[in-house]
């Protein structure tokens, strides 16, 4: 896991997650932190905000800030390639059933996009070259499913592990009766793989639930639809054993916070970002917005 802190900006599509995550990244880089800003959103727009070309390889934007736009489709393709290698290595007999045709169908399987998103998130959480990792997440539905995946996967793995151990116990009993070699049964590749997966997902779940190191920021606008989805996100995070660090109300026209928002998030830190005449595009405009936020008396988190 990353030795520093991770910040996830989540929220309804179009509320300004990319803007908020970029502003925060600039804010932390200006304070001497080494920052990686990573976009998980399939509809990337960090390159538009920063007016630079971006791809899977982190690119230095200013001193202390590198930016990456992760390719979820490429991660999914890589996972399919890994599955092909594992299945061919473990189940040679399946090649007679034209295994390639079945593997190609995996790209359309339910959950593949969520798994690919989790791989991108796992890579960001494992980043060792940055003090601070900032993640611009996809819209709510994909983000919540991705955050839920470690816990959901562990439920399946626990059941599959129990079933596999029961099968092995029966095979060992038969082998003992027949006085057969039991060494290969005791080194079962399937069970070993399940144990590996269990360790991986437990580590991910532990990292995401560590509120001291992983901070989830809910981004919203001051309107009824955005408020409704943001309160739903809050409830979903609680169901997953996670919690929001604060609420960012983006594009606030009066620099105030409605009573409805305060009632929806009692005791929660609420940060107000002003409505600008023009979208902040480019480093200069983003820095100007940071200055305006500070002039309004709003303090961004400093970890």
Short mmCIF file of C-alpha atoms in Angstrom, two decimals, residues 132-250:
data_model
loop_
_atom_site.label_atom_id
_atom_site.label_comp_id
_atom_site.label_asym_id
_atom_site.label_seq_id
_atom_site.Cartn_x
_atom_site.Cartn_y
_atom_site.Cartn_z
CA UNK A 132 -0.19 11.83 -1.81
CA UNK A 133 -2.33 9.94 -4.34
CA UNK A 134 -5.46 11.71 -5.62
CA UNK A 135 -8.05 9.72 -7.58
CA UNK A 136 -10.65 11.23 -9.88
CA UNK A 137 -13.31 8.50 -9.86
CA UNK A 138 -15.97 7.49 -12.40
CA UNK A 139 -19.65 8.41 -11.83
CA UNK A 140 -21.35 6.97 -8.76
CA UNK A 141 -22.62 3.59 -9.98
CA UNK A 142 -19.24 2.29 -11.16
CA UNK A 143 -17.38 3.83 -8.23
CA UNK A 144 -19.60 2.25 -5.56
CA UNK A 145 -19.49 -1.16 -7.25
CA UNK A 146 -15.69 -0.91 -7.44
CA UNK A 147 -15.41 -0.01 -3.76
CA UNK A 148 -17.73 -2.89 -2.87
CA UNK A 149 -15.80 -5.45 -4.93
CA UNK A 150 -13.18 -6.43 -2.30
CA UNK A 151 -15.87 -7.31 0.27
CA UNK A 152 -18.09 -9.05 -2.29
CA UNK A 153 -15.13 -11.02 -3.67
CA UNK A 154 -14.10 -12.13 -0.18
CA UNK A 155 -17.57 -13.59 0.40
CA UNK A 156 -17.25 -15.69 -2.77
CA UNK A 157 -13.65 -16.68 -2.07
CA UNK A 158 -14.50 -17.85 1.47
CA UNK A 159 -17.26 -20.10 0.11
CA UNK A 160 -15.12 -21.39 -2.76
CA UNK A 161 -12.25 -22.05 -0.36
CA UNK A 162 -14.48 -24.05 1.95
CA UNK A 163 -15.81 -26.10 -0.99
CA UNK A 164 -12.31 -26.74 -2.32
CA UNK A 165 -11.03 -27.86 1.10
CA UNK A 166 -13.97 -30.26 1.39
CA UNK A 167 -13.20 -31.72 -2.05
CA UNK A 168 -9.51 -32.09 -1.16
CA UNK A 169 -10.35 -33.77 2.16
CA UNK A 170 -12.42 -36.39 0.33
CA UNK A 171 -9.71 -36.90 -2.29
CA UNK A 172 -7.11 -37.35 0.45
CA UNK A 173 -9.28 -39.92 2.18
CA UNK A 174 -9.62 -41.90 -1.03
CA UNK A 175 -5.88 -41.58 -1.70
CA UNK A 176 -5.05 -42.90 1.77
CA UNK A 177 -7.36 -45.87 1.32
CA UNK A 178 -5.79 -46.64 -2.05
CA UNK A 179 -2.28 -45.94 -0.69
CA UNK A 180 -1.70 -43.35 -3.42
CA UNK A 181 0.75 -40.43 -3.45
CA UNK A 182 -0.87 -37.52 -1.56
CA UNK A 183 1.81 -34.86 -2.12
CA UNK A 184 0.15 -33.28 -5.17
CA UNK A 185 -3.19 -33.10 -3.40
CA UNK A 186 -1.61 -31.28 -0.47
CA UNK A 187 -0.19 -28.70 -2.91
CA UNK A 188 -3.45 -27.92 -4.68
CA UNK A 189 -3.01 -25.08 -7.21
CA UNK A 190 -6.65 -24.01 -7.06
CA UNK A 191 -6.64 -23.63 -3.27
CA UNK A 192 -3.29 -21.83 -3.41
CA UNK A 193 -4.75 -19.37 -5.92
CA UNK A 194 -7.81 -18.78 -3.73
CA UNK A 195 -5.59 -18.05 -0.73
CA UNK A 196 -3.60 -15.56 -2.81
CA UNK A 197 -6.79 -13.82 -3.91
CA UNK A 198 -8.09 -13.72 -0.36
CA UNK A 199 -4.93 -12.00 0.88
CA UNK A 200 -5.10 -9.49 -1.96
CA UNK A 201 -8.72 -8.51 -1.34
CA UNK A 202 -8.26 -8.32 2.43
CA UNK A 203 -5.35 -5.93 1.92
CA UNK A 204 -7.45 -3.79 -0.44
CA UNK A 205 -10.42 -3.69 1.92
CA UNK A 206 -8.17 -2.84 4.84
CA UNK A 207 -6.54 0.01 2.92
CA UNK A 208 -9.85 1.48 1.78
CA UNK A 209 -11.35 1.35 5.28
CA UNK A 210 -8.33 3.00 6.93
CA UNK A 211 -9.76 6.51 7.48
CA UNK A 212 -6.37 7.78 8.66
CA UNK A 213 -4.82 7.16 5.24
CA UNK A 214 -7.70 6.88 2.77
CA UNK A 215 -9.93 9.95 2.52
CA UNK A 216 -13.16 9.95 0.52
CA UNK A 217 -14.46 13.37 -0.57
CA UNK A 218 -18.06 13.62 -1.81
CA UNK A 219 -18.41 16.29 -4.51
CA UNK A 220 -21.84 17.78 -5.18
CA UNK A 221 -23.66 20.86 -6.47
CA UNK A 222 -26.21 22.87 -4.50
CA UNK A 223 -29.32 21.46 -6.17
CA UNK A 224 -31.92 18.83 -5.18
CA UNK A 225 -30.78 16.08 -7.60
CA UNK A 226 -27.15 16.36 -6.59
CA UNK A 227 -28.09 16.44 -2.90
CA UNK A 228 -30.24 13.30 -3.27
CA UNK A 229 -27.44 11.35 -4.96
CA UNK A 230 -24.81 12.59 -2.51
CA UNK A 231 -26.83 11.46 0.52
CA UNK A 232 -27.26 8.09 -1.20
CA UNK A 233 -23.49 7.87 -1.70
CA UNK A 234 -23.04 8.61 2.00
CA UNK A 235 -25.39 5.74 2.93
CA UNK A 236 -23.70 3.35 0.50
CA UNK A 237 -20.28 4.17 1.93
CA UNK A 238 -21.53 3.42 5.44
CA UNK A 239 -22.95 0.08 4.23
CA UNK A 240 -19.47 -0.76 2.91
CA UNK A 241 -17.80 0.15 6.19
CA UNK A 242 -16.37 3.35 4.72
CA UNK A 243 -16.93 7.00 5.54
CA UNK A 244 -16.70 10.37 3.83
CA UNK A 245 -13.97 12.71 5.04
CA UNK A 246 -15.91 15.82 3.94
CA UNK A 247 -18.39 17.29 1.45
CA UNK A 248 -17.33 19.62 -1.37
CA UNK A 249 -20.15 21.85 -2.66
CA UNK A 250 -18.89 22.89 -6.08
#
